[in-house]
PDB file of C-alpha atoms in Angstrom:
ATOM      1  CA  MET T 192       8.277  17.309  -3.320  1.00  0.00           C
ATOM      2  CA  THR T 193       8.728  14.699  -6.056  1.00  0.00           C
ATOM      3  CA  SER T 194       5.805  13.641  -8.226  1.00  0.00           C
ATOM      4  CA  TRP T 195       5.684  10.184  -6.619  1.00  0.00           C
ATOM      5  CA  SER T 196       5.598  11.680  -3.122  1.00  0.00           C
ATOM      6  CA  LEU T 197       2.816  14.032  -4.201  1.00  0.00           C
ATOM      7  CA  ILE T 198       0.806  11.118  -5.614  1.00  0.00           C
ATOM      8  CA  SER T 199       1.265   9.179  -2.385  1.00  0.00           C
ATOM      9  CA  GLN T 200       0.268  12.154  -0.233  1.00  0.00           C
ATOM     10  CA  SER T 201      -2.782  12.964  -2.365  1.00  0.00           C
ATOM     11  CA  TYR T 202      -3.950   9.351  -2.307  1.00  0.00           C
ATOM     12  CA  ALA T 203      -3.609   9.173   1.480  1.00  0.00           C
ATOM     13  CA  ARG T 204      -5.604  12.370   1.905  1.00  0.00           C
ATOM     14  CA  TYR T 205      -8.342  12.075  -0.699  1.00  0.00           C
ATOM     15  CA  VAL T 206      -8.823   8.299  -0.628  1.00  0.00           C
ATOM     16  CA  GLY T 207      -7.688   7.370   2.879  1.00  0.00           C
ATOM     17  CA  ILE T 208      -9.848   9.868   4.774  1.00  0.00           C
ATOM     18  CA  PRO T 209     -13.167   9.055   2.988  1.00  0.00           C
ATOM     19  CA  GLN T 210     -12.334   5.354   3.284  1.00  0.00           C
ATOM     20  CA  PHE T 211     -11.811   5.804   7.025  1.00  0.00           C
ATOM     21  CA  CYS T 212     -15.129   7.632   7.472  1.00  0.00           C
ATOM     22  CA  LEU T 213     -17.067   5.033   5.476  1.00  0.00           C
ATOM     23  CA  GLY T 214     -15.342   2.206   7.353  1.00  0.00           C
ATOM     24  CA  ILE T 215     -16.268   3.575  10.773  1.00  0.00           C
ATOM     25  CA  LEU T 216     -19.846   4.266   9.652  1.00  0.00           C
ATOM     26  CA  GLY T 217     -20.206   0.786   8.148  1.00  0.00           C
ATOM     27  CA  ASN T 218     -18.923  -0.952  11.262  1.00  0.00           C
ATOM     28  CA  LEU T 219     -21.188   1.117  13.514  1.00  0.00           C
ATOM     29  CA  LEU T 220     -24.183   0.179  11.364  1.00  0.00           C
ATOM     30  CA  ASN T 221     -23.158  -3.488  11.473  1.00  0.00           C
ATOM     31  CA  VAL T 222     -22.905  -3.395  15.263  1.00  0.00           C
ATOM     32  CA  TRP T 223     -26.282  -1.641  15.509  1.00  0.00           C
ATOM     33  CA  ILE T 224     -28.102  -4.036  13.161  1.00  0.00           C
ATOM     34  CA  PHE T 225     -26.516  -7.303  14.322  1.00  0.00           C
ATOM     35  CA  SER T 226     -27.009  -6.433  18.006  1.00  0.00           C
ATOM     36  CA  ARG T 227     -30.583  -5.185  17.627  1.00  0.00           C
ATOM     37  CA  GLU T 228     -31.894  -7.981  15.389  1.00  0.00           C
ATOM     38  CA  SER T 229     -32.435 -11.165  17.403  1.00  0.00           C
ATOM     39  CA  THR T 230     -32.336 -13.396  14.309  1.00  0.00           C
ATOM     40  CA  TYR T 231     -28.781 -12.186  13.710  1.00  0.00           C
ATOM     41  CA  ARG T 232     -27.651 -11.918  17.334  1.00  0.00           C
ATOM     42  CA  LYS T 233     -28.516 -15.539  18.136  1.00  0.00           C
ATOM     43  CA  VAL T 234     -26.818 -17.037  15.064  1.00  0.00           C
ATOM     44  CA  PRO T 235     -23.122 -17.917  15.636  1.00  0.00           C
ATOM     45  CA  SER T 236     -21.877 -16.757  12.220  1.00  0.00           C
ATOM     46  CA  THR T 237     -23.512 -13.318  12.494  1.00  0.00           C
ATOM     47  CA  PHE T 238     -22.436 -13.081  16.134  1.00  0.00           C
ATOM     48  CA  TYR T 239     -18.853 -13.502  14.905  1.00  0.00           C
ATOM     49  CA  LEU T 240     -19.505 -10.792  12.304  1.00  0.00           C
ATOM     50  CA  LEU T 241     -20.848  -8.537  15.060  1.00  0.00           C
ATOM     51  CA  MET T 242     -17.642  -9.017  17.046  1.00  0.00           C
ATOM     52  CA  ALA T 243     -15.526  -8.547  13.913  1.00  0.00           C
ATOM     53  CA  SER T 244     -17.242  -5.208  13.258  1.00  0.00           C
ATOM     54  CA  ALA T 245     -16.703  -4.065  16.854  1.00  0.00           C
ATOM     55  CA  THR T 246     -13.000  -4.934  16.744  1.00  0.00           C
ATOM     56  CA  GLY T 247     -12.781  -3.453  13.248  1.00  0.00           C
ATOM     57  CA  ILE T 248     -13.608  -0.033  14.679  1.00  0.00           C
ATOM     58  CA  VAL T 249     -10.598  -0.257  17.015  1.00  0.00           C
ATOM     59  CA  GLN T 250      -8.362  -1.547  14.224  1.00  0.00           C
ATOM     60  CA  ILE T 251      -9.319   1.297  11.878  1.00  0.00           C
ATOM     61  CA  MET T 252      -8.946   3.923  14.607  1.00  0.00           C
ATOM     62  CA  SER T 253      -5.530   2.679  15.733  1.00  0.00           C
ATOM     63  CA  GLY T 254      -4.182   1.684  12.342  1.00  0.00           C
ATOM     64  CA  GLN T 255      -5.718   3.723   9.556  1.00  0.00           C
ATOM     65  CA  ILE T 256      -5.770   7.174  11.188  1.00  0.00           C
ATOM     66  CA  PRO T 257      -2.014   7.093  11.917  1.00  0.00           C
ATOM     67  CA  ARG T 258      -1.409   5.637   8.451  1.00  0.00           C
ATOM     68  CA  PHE T 259      -2.982   8.502   6.501  1.00  0.00           C
ATOM     69  CA  LEU T 260      -1.551  11.047   8.963  1.00  0.00           C
ATOM     70  CA  ILE T 261       1.929   9.685   8.244  1.00  0.00           C
ATOM     71  CA  LEU T 262       1.534   9.295   4.484  1.00  0.00           C
ATOM     72  CA  GLY T 263      -0.762  12.231   3.832  1.00  0.00           C
ATOM     73  CA  PHE T 264       0.395  14.866   6.332  1.00  0.00           C
ATOM     74  CA  ASN T 265       3.880  13.652   7.375  1.00  0.00           C
ATOM     75  CA  ASN T 266       2.734  13.549  10.994  1.00  0.00           C
ATOM     76  CA  ASP T 267       4.044  10.471  12.809  1.00  0.00           C
ATOM     77  CA  LEU T 268       3.310  10.571  16.548  1.00  0.00           C
ATOM     78  CA  THR T 269       5.127   7.263  17.089  1.00  0.00           C
ATOM     79  CA  ARG T 270       8.410   9.144  16.524  1.00  0.00           C
ATOM     80  CA  THR T 271       7.826  11.401  19.522  1.00  0.00           C
ATOM     81  CA  SER T 272       5.591   9.480  21.941  1.00  0.00           C
ATOM     82  CA  LEU T 273       6.918   6.234  23.378  1.00  0.00           C
ATOM     83  CA  VAL T 274       3.500   5.429  24.877  1.00  0.00           C
ATOM     84  CA  TRP T 275       1.807   5.708  21.480  1.00  0.00           C
ATOM     85  CA  CYS T 276       4.676   3.817  19.819  1.00  0.00           C
ATOM     86  CA  LYS T 277       4.009   0.870  22.117  1.00  0.00           C
ATOM     87  CA  CYS T 278       0.206   1.109  22.257  1.00  0.00           C
ATOM     88  CA  ARG T 279      -0.333   1.443  18.507  1.00  0.00           C
ATOM     89  CA  GLN T 280       1.735  -1.656  17.779  1.00  0.00           C
ATOM     90  CA  PHE T 281      -0.103  -3.565  20.514  1.00  0.00           C
ATOM     91  CA  LEU T 282      -3.541  -2.516  19.226  1.00  0.00           C
ATOM     92  CA  ILE T 283      -2.732  -3.403  15.609  1.00  0.00           C
ATOM     93  CA  ALA T 284      -1.153  -6.744  16.536  1.00  0.00           C
ATOM     94  CA  THR T 285      -4.069  -7.610  18.818  1.00  0.00           C
ATOM     95  CA  PHE T 286      -7.202  -6.338  17.105  1.00  0.00           C
ATOM     96  CA  GLY T 287      -5.972  -7.157  13.609  1.00  0.00           C
ATOM     97  CA  GLY T 288      -5.693 -10.794  14.645  1.00  0.00           C
ATOM     98  CA  ILE T 289      -8.982 -10.759  16.555  1.00  0.00           C
ATOM     99  CA  GLY T 290     -10.929  -9.282  13.655  1.00  0.00           C
ATOM    100  CA  MET T 291      -9.457 -11.673  11.104  1.00  0.00           C
ATOM    101  CA  THR T 292     -10.076 -14.677  13.363  1.00  0.00           C
ATOM    102  CA  PHE T 293     -13.740 -13.720  13.799  1.00  0.00           C
ATOM    103  CA  GLN T 294     -14.140 -13.425  10.037  1.00  0.00           C
ATOM    104  CA  CYS T 295     -12.616 -16.865   9.568  1.00  0.00           C
ATOM    105  CA  LEU T 296     -14.891 -18.272  12.278  1.00  0.00           C
ATOM    106  CA  SER T 297     -17.965 -16.849  10.559  1.00  0.00           C
ATOM    107  CA  VAL T 298     -17.041 -18.692   7.364  1.00  0.00           C
ATOM    108  CA  ILE T 299     -16.298 -21.924   9.239  1.00  0.00           C
ATOM    109  CA  ASP T 300     -19.615 -21.678  11.077  1.00  0.00           C
ATOM    110  CA  GLN T 301     -21.491 -21.169   7.836  1.00  0.00           C
ATOM    111  CA  PHE T 302     -19.903 -24.355   6.528  1.00  0.00           C
ATOM    112  CA  LEU T 303     -21.104 -26.151   9.662  1.00  0.00           C
ATOM    113  CA  VAL T 304     -24.725 -24.959   9.475  1.00  0.00           C
ATOM    114  CA  THR T 305     -25.028 -25.778   5.771  1.00  0.00           C
ATOM    115  CA  SER T 306     -23.726 -29.322   6.203  1.00  0.00           C
ATOM    116  CA  ARG T 307     -26.097 -32.202   5.408  1.00  0.00           C
ATOM    117  CA  HIS T 308     -24.810 -34.093   8.435  1.00  0.00           C
ATOM    118  CA  VAL T 309     -26.626 -33.443  11.701  1.00  0.00           C
ATOM    119  CA  ARG T 310     -23.549 -34.162  13.831  1.00  0.00           C
ATOM    120  CA  ILE T 311     -21.533 -31.497  12.001  1.00  0.00           C
ATOM    121  CA  ARG T 312     -24.355 -28.944  12.279  1.00  0.00           C
ATOM    122  CA  GLN T 313     -24.454 -29.499  16.040  1.00  0.00           C
ATOM    123  CA  PHE T 314     -20.985 -27.962  16.354  1.00  0.00           C
ATOM    124  CA  SER T 315     -22.591 -24.626  15.497  1.00  0.00           C
ATOM    125  CA  ASN T 316     -24.318 -23.167  18.555  1.00  0.00           C
ATOM    126  CA  ILE T 317     -24.379 -19.732  20.140  1.00  0.00           C
ATOM    127  CA  LYS T 318     -23.203 -20.915  23.568  1.00  0.00           C
ATOM    128  CA  SER T 319     -20.007 -22.341  22.093  1.00  0.00           C
ATOM    129  CA  ALA T 320     -19.590 -19.174  20.027  1.00  0.00           C
ATOM    130  CA  HIS T 321     -19.602 -17.059  23.193  1.00  0.00           C
ATOM    131  CA  HIS T 322     -16.889 -19.230  24.757  1.00  0.00           C
ATOM    132  CA  ILE T 323     -14.829 -19.189  21.564  1.00  0.00           C
ATOM    133  CA  VAL T 324     -15.008 -15.381  21.359  1.00  0.00           C
ATOM    134  CA  VAL T 325     -13.673 -15.038  24.904  1.00  0.00           C
ATOM    135  CA  GLY T 326     -10.874 -17.516  24.175  1.00  0.00           C
ATOM    136  CA  VAL T 327      -9.896 -15.758  20.937  1.00  0.00           C
ATOM    137  CA  ILE T 328      -9.694 -12.373  22.656  1.00  0.00           C
ATOM    138  CA  ILE T 329      -7.551 -13.740  25.506  1.00  0.00           C
ATOM    139  CA  ILE T 330      -5.121 -15.490  23.126  1.00  0.00           C
ATOM    140  CA  TRP T 331      -4.612 -12.444  20.895  1.00  0.00           C
ATOM    141  CA  VAL T 332      -4.235 -10.059  23.844  1.00  0.00           C
ATOM    142  CA  LEU T 333      -1.529 -12.293  25.341  1.00  0.00           C
ATOM    143  CA  GLN T 334       0.122 -12.456  21.932  1.00  0.00           C
ATOM    144  CA  GLY T 335       0.244  -8.656  21.759  1.00  0.00           C
ATOM    145  CA  ILE T 336       1.783  -8.015  25.184  1.00  0.00           C
ATOM    146  CA  PRO T 337       5.439  -8.421  24.017  1.00  0.00           C
ATOM    147  CA  PHE T 338       4.954  -5.441  21.685  1.00  0.00           C
ATOM    148  CA  LEU T 339       4.272  -3.270  24.726  1.00  0.00           C
ATOM    149  CA  VAL T 340       7.644  -4.339  26.090  1.00  0.00           C
ATOM    150  CA  PHE T 341       9.941  -4.383  23.065  1.00  0.00           C
ATOM    151  CA  ASN T 342       8.688  -1.481  20.944  1.00  0.00           C
ATOM    152  CA  GLN T 343      11.096   1.415  21.404  1.00  0.00           C
ATOM    153  CA  ILE T 344      11.970   4.719  19.730  1.00  0.00           C
ATOM    154  CA  GLN T 345      15.469   4.615  18.281  1.00  0.00           C
ATOM    155  CA  ALA T 346      16.981   7.311  16.038  1.00  0.00           C
ATOM    156  CA  GLY T 347      13.570   8.952  15.813  1.00  0.00           C
ATOM    157  CA  THR T 348      11.814   5.788  14.607  1.00  0.00           C
ATOM    158  CA  CYS T 349       9.433   3.439  16.406  1.00  0.00           C
ATOM    159  CA  ILE T 350      10.837  -0.071  15.972  1.00  0.00           C
ATOM    160  CA  ILE T 351      10.575  -3.544  17.486  1.00  0.00           C
ATOM    161  CA  ASN T 352      13.747  -3.772  19.555  1.00  0.00           C
ATOM    162  CA  ASN T 353      13.920  -7.563  19.606  1.00  0.00           C
ATOM    163  CA  ARG T 354      15.158  -9.737  16.761  1.00  0.00           C
ATOM    164  CA  ILE T 355      12.899 -12.732  17.464  1.00  0.00           C
ATOM    165  CA  LEU T 356       9.794 -10.567  17.870  1.00  0.00           C
ATOM    166  CA  ASN T 357      10.675  -8.675  14.706  1.00  0.00           C
ATOM    167  CA  ILE T 358      10.903 -11.930  12.752  1.00  0.00           C
ATOM    168  CA  TYR T 359       7.624 -13.080  14.300  1.00  0.00           C
ATOM    169  CA  TRP T 360       5.893  -9.811  13.308  1.00  0.00           C
ATOM    170  CA  SER T 361       7.149  -9.816   9.718  1.00  0.00           C
ATOM    171  CA  TYR T 362       6.963 -13.489   8.811  1.00  0.00           C
ATOM    172  CA  VAL T 363       4.771 -15.384  11.277  1.00  0.00           C
ATOM    173  CA  TYR T 364       2.139 -12.834  12.286  1.00  0.00           C
ATOM    174  CA  PHE T 365       1.520 -10.880   9.119  1.00  0.00           C
ATOM    175  CA  LEU T 366       2.567 -13.119   6.239  1.00  0.00           C
ATOM    176  CA  GLY T 367       1.820 -16.422   7.986  1.00  0.00           C
ATOM    177  CA  LEU T 368      -1.288 -15.863  10.119  1.00  0.00           C
ATOM    178  CA  LEU T 369      -3.049 -12.767   8.786  1.00  0.00           C
ATOM    179  CA  THR T 370      -2.269 -13.306   5.109  1.00  0.00           C
ATOM    180  CA  ALA T 371      -1.658 -16.939   4.141  1.00  0.00           C
ATOM    181  CA  THR T 372      -3.581 -18.782   6.868  1.00  0.00           C
ATOM    182  CA  SER T 373      -6.632 -16.510   6.853  1.00  0.00           C
ATOM    183  CA  ILE T 374      -6.925 -16.548   3.050  1.00  0.00           C
ATOM    184  CA  ILE T 375      -6.564 -20.345   2.897  1.00  0.00           C
ATOM    185  CA  VAL T 376      -9.119 -20.887   5.685  1.00  0.00           C
ATOM    186  CA  MET T 377     -11.665 -18.444   4.297  1.00  0.00           C
ATOM    187  CA  ILE T 378     -11.425 -19.604   0.699  1.00  0.00           C
ATOM    188  CA  THR T 379     -11.491 -23.296   1.643  1.00  0.00           C
ATOM    189  CA  PHE T 380     -14.479 -23.111   3.968  1.00  0.00           C
ATOM    190  CA  GLY T 381     -16.178 -20.515   1.764  1.00  0.00           C
ATOM    191  CA  ILE T 382     -16.092 -22.922  -1.191  1.00  0.00           C
ATOM    192  CA  LEU T 383     -17.332 -25.764   1.001  1.00  0.00           C
ATOM    193  CA  ALA T 384     -20.160 -23.615   2.427  1.00  0.00           C
ATOM    194  CA  TYR T 385     -21.190 -22.470  -1.044  1.00  0.00           C
ATOM    195  CA  ARG T 386     -21.149 -26.069  -2.245  1.00  0.00           C
ATOM    196  CA  ASN T 387     -23.254 -27.142   0.743  1.00  0.00           C
ATOM    197  CA  MET T 388     -25.686 -24.322   0.052  1.00  0.00           C
ATOM    198  CA  HIS T 389     -26.318 -25.532  -3.496  1.00  0.00           C
ATOM    199  CA  LEU T 390     -26.705 -29.139  -2.373  1.00  0.00           C
ATOM    200  CA  LEU T 391     -29.259 -28.189   0.279  1.00  0.00           C
ATOM    201  CA  LYS T 392     -30.967 -25.731  -2.039  1.00  0.00           C
ATOM    202  CA  ASN T 393     -31.570 -28.487  -4.566  1.00  0.00           C
ATOM    203  CA  THR T 394     -33.152 -30.649  -1.867  1.00  0.00           C
ATOM    204  CA  ALA T 395     -35.142 -27.708  -0.395  1.00  0.00           C
ATOM    205  CA  GLN T 396     -33.418 -28.126   3.009  1.00  0.00           C
ATOM    206  CA  LEU T 397     -31.988 -24.586   3.164  1.00  0.00           C
ATOM    207  CA  ASN T 398     -34.173 -21.604   3.997  1.00  0.00           C
ATOM    208  CA  ASN T 399     -33.800 -18.262   2.268  1.00  0.00           C
ATOM    209  CA  ALA T 400     -32.232 -16.558   5.313  1.00  0.00           C
ATOM    210  CA  ASP T 401     -29.390 -19.085   5.550  1.00  0.00           C
ATOM    211  CA  GLN T 402     -28.884 -18.922   1.805  1.00  0.00           C
ATOM    212  CA  GLN T 403     -28.522 -15.129   1.841  1.00  0.00           C
ATOM    213  CA  LEU T 404     -26.207 -15.288   4.850  1.00  0.00           C
ATOM    214  CA  THR T 405     -23.943 -17.725   3.009  1.00  0.00           C
ATOM    215  CA  ILE T 406     -23.846 -15.397  -0.006  1.00  0.00           C
ATOM    216  CA  MET T 407     -23.049 -12.417   2.266  1.00  0.00           C
ATOM    217  CA  ILE T 408     -20.107 -14.196   3.841  1.00  0.00           C
ATOM    218  CA  CYS T 409     -18.790 -15.559   0.550  1.00  0.00           C
ATOM    219  CA  MET T 410     -18.886 -12.057  -0.985  1.00  0.00           C
ATOM    220  CA  GLN T 411     -16.889 -10.750   1.972  1.00  0.00           C
ATOM    221  CA  ILE T 412     -14.219 -13.369   1.302  1.00  0.00           C
ATOM    222  CA  PHE T 413     -13.535 -11.733  -2.072  1.00  0.00           C
ATOM    223  CA  ILE T 414     -12.886  -8.353  -0.400  1.00  0.00           C
ATOM    224  CA  VAL T 415     -10.647  -9.968   2.218  1.00  0.00           C
ATOM    225  CA  PHE T 416      -8.616 -11.694  -0.474  1.00  0.00           C
ATOM    226  CA  ILE T 417      -8.113  -8.497  -2.505  1.00  0.00           C
ATOM    227  CA  SER T 418      -7.193  -6.318   0.478  1.00  0.00           C
ATOM    228  CA  VAL T 419      -5.032  -8.746   2.442  1.00  0.00           C
ATOM    229  CA  ALA T 420      -3.297 -10.309  -0.563  1.00  0.00           C
ATOM    230  CA  SER T 421      -2.339  -6.937  -2.051  1.00  0.00           C
ATOM    231  CA  TYR T 422      -0.693  -5.677   1.142  1.00  0.00           C
ATOM    232  CA  GLY T 423       0.818  -9.090   1.781  1.00  0.00           C
ATOM    233  CA  GLY T 424       2.291  -9.059  -1.723  1.00  0.00           C
ATOM    234  CA  TYR T 425       3.861  -5.665  -1.110  1.00  0.00           C
ATOM    235  CA  ASN T 426       5.405  -6.876   2.151  1.00  0.00           C
ATOM    236  CA  VAL T 427       6.887  -9.910   0.399  1.00  0.00           C
ATOM    237  CA  TYR T 428       8.407  -7.557  -2.176  1.00  0.00           C
ATOM    238  CA  ALA T 429       9.708  -5.196   0.536  1.00  0.00           C
ATOM    239  CA  LEU T 430      11.352  -8.031   2.478  1.00  0.00           C
ATOM    240  CA  ALA T 431      12.864  -9.528  -0.686  1.00  0.00           C
ATOM    241  CA  THR T 432      14.367  -6.197  -1.812  1.00  0.00           C
ATOM    242  CA  ALA T 433      15.378  -4.854   1.614  1.00  0.00           C
ATOM    243  CA  SER T 434      19.091  -5.326   0.898  1.00  0.00           C
ATOM    244  CA  ILE T 435      18.950  -3.858  -2.633  1.00  0.00           C
ATOM    245  CA  GLN T 436      20.151  -0.287  -3.171  1.00  0.00           C
ATOM    246  CA  LYS T 437      17.337   1.734  -4.790  1.00  0.00           C
ATOM    247  CA  ASP T 438      17.438   5.115  -6.502  1.00  0.00           C
ATOM    248  CA  ALA T 439      15.060   7.985  -5.716  1.00  0.00           C
ATOM    249  CA  GLU T 440      12.716   7.041  -8.553  1.00  0.00           C
ATOM    250  CA  GLN T 441      12.270   3.481  -7.310  1.00  0.00           C
ATOM    251  CA  LYS T 442      11.841   4.638  -3.708  1.00  0.00           C
ATOM    252  CA  GLY T 443       9.087   6.971  -4.885  1.00  0.00           C
ATOM    253  CA  LYS T 444       7.312   4.154  -6.691  1.00  0.00           C
ATOM    254  CA  ASP T 445       7.641   1.949  -3.623  1.00  0.00           C
ATOM    255  CA  LEU T 446       6.105   4.700  -1.496  1.00  0.00           C
ATOM    256  CA  VAL T 447       3.067   4.880  -3.771  1.00  0.00           C
ATOM    257  CA  ALA T 448       2.716   1.085  -3.685  1.00  0.00           C
ATOM    258  CA  LEU T 449       2.960   1.135   0.109  1.00  0.00           C
ATOM    259  CA  THR T 450       0.325   3.866   0.361  1.00  0.00           C
ATOM    260  CA  VAL T 451      -2.177   2.140  -1.905  1.00  0.00           C
ATOM    261  CA  THR T 452      -1.753  -1.374  -0.506  1.00  0.00           C
ATOM    262  CA  SER T 453      -1.551  -0.392   3.177  1.00  0.00           C
ATOM    263  CA  LEU T 454      -4.743   1.654   2.976  1.00  0.00           C
ATOM    264  CA  SER T 455      -6.494  -1.019   0.908  1.00  0.00           C
ATOM    265  CA  ALA T 456      -5.685  -3.523   3.673  1.00  0.00           C
ATOM    266  CA  PHE T 457      -8.175  -1.685   5.888  1.00  0.00           C
ATOM    267  CA  LEU T 458     -10.965  -2.479   3.423  1.00  0.00           C
ATOM    268  CA  ASN T 459     -10.981  -5.844   5.139  1.00  0.00           C
ATOM    269  CA  TYR T 460     -12.026  -4.169   8.401  1.00  0.00           C
ATOM    270  CA  GLY T 461     -14.399  -1.525   7.037  1.00  0.00           C
ATOM    271  CA  SER T 462     -16.237  -2.766   3.950  1.00  0.00           C
ATOM    272  CA  SER T 463     -18.413  -5.604   5.273  1.00  0.00           C
ATOM    273  CA  PHE T 464     -21.559  -3.497   5.783  1.00  0.00           C
ATOM    274  CA  TYR T 465     -21.545  -2.352   2.166  1.00  0.00           C
ATOM    275  CA  VAL T 466     -20.878  -5.873   0.898  1.00  0.00           C
ATOM    276  CA  PHE T 467     -23.746  -7.259   2.990  1.00  0.00           C
ATOM    277  CA  PHE T 468     -26.065  -4.432   1.928  1.00  0.00           C
ATOM    278  CA  LEU T 469     -25.422  -5.078  -1.762  1.00  0.00           C
ATOM    279  CA  SER T 470     -25.567  -8.878  -1.597  1.00  0.00           C
ATOM    280  CA  SER T 471     -28.586  -9.535   0.648  1.00  0.00           C
ATOM    281  CA  ASN T 472     -32.201  -8.388   0.325  1.00  0.00           C
ATOM    282  CA  ARG T 473     -32.833  -9.453   3.908  1.00  0.00           C
ATOM    283  CA  PHE T 474     -29.936  -7.387   5.241  1.00  0.00           C
ATOM    284  CA  ARG T 475     -31.191  -4.360   3.272  1.00  0.00           C
ATOM    285  CA  ARG T 476     -34.633  -4.741   4.837  1.00  0.00           C
ATOM    286  CA  GLN T 477     -33.148  -4.988   8.330  1.00  0.00           C
ATOM    287  CA  THR T 478     -30.972  -1.938   7.656  1.00  0.00           C
ATOM    288  CA  ARG T 479     -33.925   0.157   6.528  1.00  0.00           C
ATOM    289  CA  LYS T 480     -35.982  -1.089   9.460  1.00  0.00           C
ATOM    290  CA  HIS T 481     -33.456  -0.162  12.154  1.00  0.00           C
ATOM    291  CA  VAL T 482     -32.076   3.002  10.542  1.00  0.00           C
ATOM    292  CA  CYS T 483     -35.559   4.371   9.860  1.00  0.00           C
ATOM    293  CA  PHE T 484     -36.633   3.441  13.392  1.00  0.00           C
ATOM    294  CA  CYS T 485     -33.638   5.273  14.823  1.00  0.00           C
ATOM    295  CA  CYS T 486     -34.283   8.353  12.671  1.00  0.00           C
ATOM    296  CA  GLY T 487     -37.962   8.266  13.573  1.00  0.00           C
ATOM    297  CA  ALA T 488     -37.159   8.084  17.284  1.00  0.00           C
ATOM    298  CA  LEU T 489     -34.932  11.146  17.001  1.00  0.00           C
ATOM    299  CA  HIS T 490     -37.685  13.163  15.329  1.00  0.00           C
ATOM    300  CA  ARG T 491     -40.582  11.804  17.374  1.00  0.00           C
ATOM    301  CA  VAL T 492     -42.290  14.447  19.497  1.00  0.00           C
ATOM    302  CA  THR T 493     -43.811  13.327  22.789  1.00  0.00           C
ATOM    303  CA  PRO T 494     -47.165  14.667  24.093  1.00  0.00           C
ATOM    304  CA  THR T 495     -45.317  16.442  26.932  1.00  0.00           C
ATOM    305  CA  GLU T 496     -43.097  18.236  24.445  1.00  0.00           C
ATOM    306  CA  VAL T 497     -46.152  19.286  22.434  1.00  0.00           C
ATOM    307  CA  GLY T 498     -47.817  20.665  25.576  1.00  0.00           C
ATOM    308  CA  LEU T 499     -44.730  22.598  26.615  1.00  0.00           C
ATOM    309  CA  SER T 500     -44.385  23.995  23.110  1.00  0.00           C
ATOM    310  CA  SER T 501     -47.986  25.207  23.061  1.00  0.00           C
ATOM    311  CA  LEU T 502     -47.571  26.863  26.476  1.00  0.00           C
ATOM    312  CA  ALA T 503     -44.448  28.627  25.306  1.00  0.00           C
ATOM    313  CA  HIS T 504     -46.337  30.205  22.394  1.00  0.00           C
ATOM    314  CA  ARG T 505     -49.338  31.434  24.389  1.00  0.00           C
TER     315      ARG T 505
END
């Protein structure tokens, strides 16, 4: 094994696996806290974050596990199972778009609620958020159905066996929607929300909870930009150099770049809990409240249990 291949394999194993575990744990904690806390559950922006965390679990399970199995252990089930070849592509194409859309919606909603104009703030309401979530899921599921049809195994490789769908996946879906559009939307509305927050803060019209929520979401934008832009940049490079003949050394370097950027792309779907925990005192309090309550419930002994225990020792 060449040194570049060894670096790629080691990175996938010793960085990818801990990253996966922390991502799943973080999303589970987000779902637990956002669903249990009524002040979060009834706010559209945090409701979108709740849904983003739920879909993030599916995205990490379907995307990141196979990624570090392929890069770290040379175990690619899509080469041998047609069902998994089709389903994995469908899950990534569907839940990747759903999760990113919910993150964009959370930023847009925070811009709405921090606006000084009453009419604009009225666009943010939980009933509309519920309808929007259903619509987003339906649209992305329909968008992913062609991958179930046209993904095939050819020459031992799982590929998209349709030229138009292949172009859509490479240029429209990933580079256009998930990378360029999502970054532009999140940065634009994040800046506007942050600006609104300072304007309202100066006039004492913004409470501390909304202020911390705006900071939480704006901090998450930074992680999204780093993770999505890095993998998007690699894909631009890969498409631009696809027709160039490369030697073994360059292929090894490209493999390392692919490993690092593809795994870092999943930071977008698994890091939000840690960003929120570090950036918001209120979120830290809610985390301690619900986690400690859960731990206390597991260790709580009921009077019946005490009675049975005492009888057993007589």
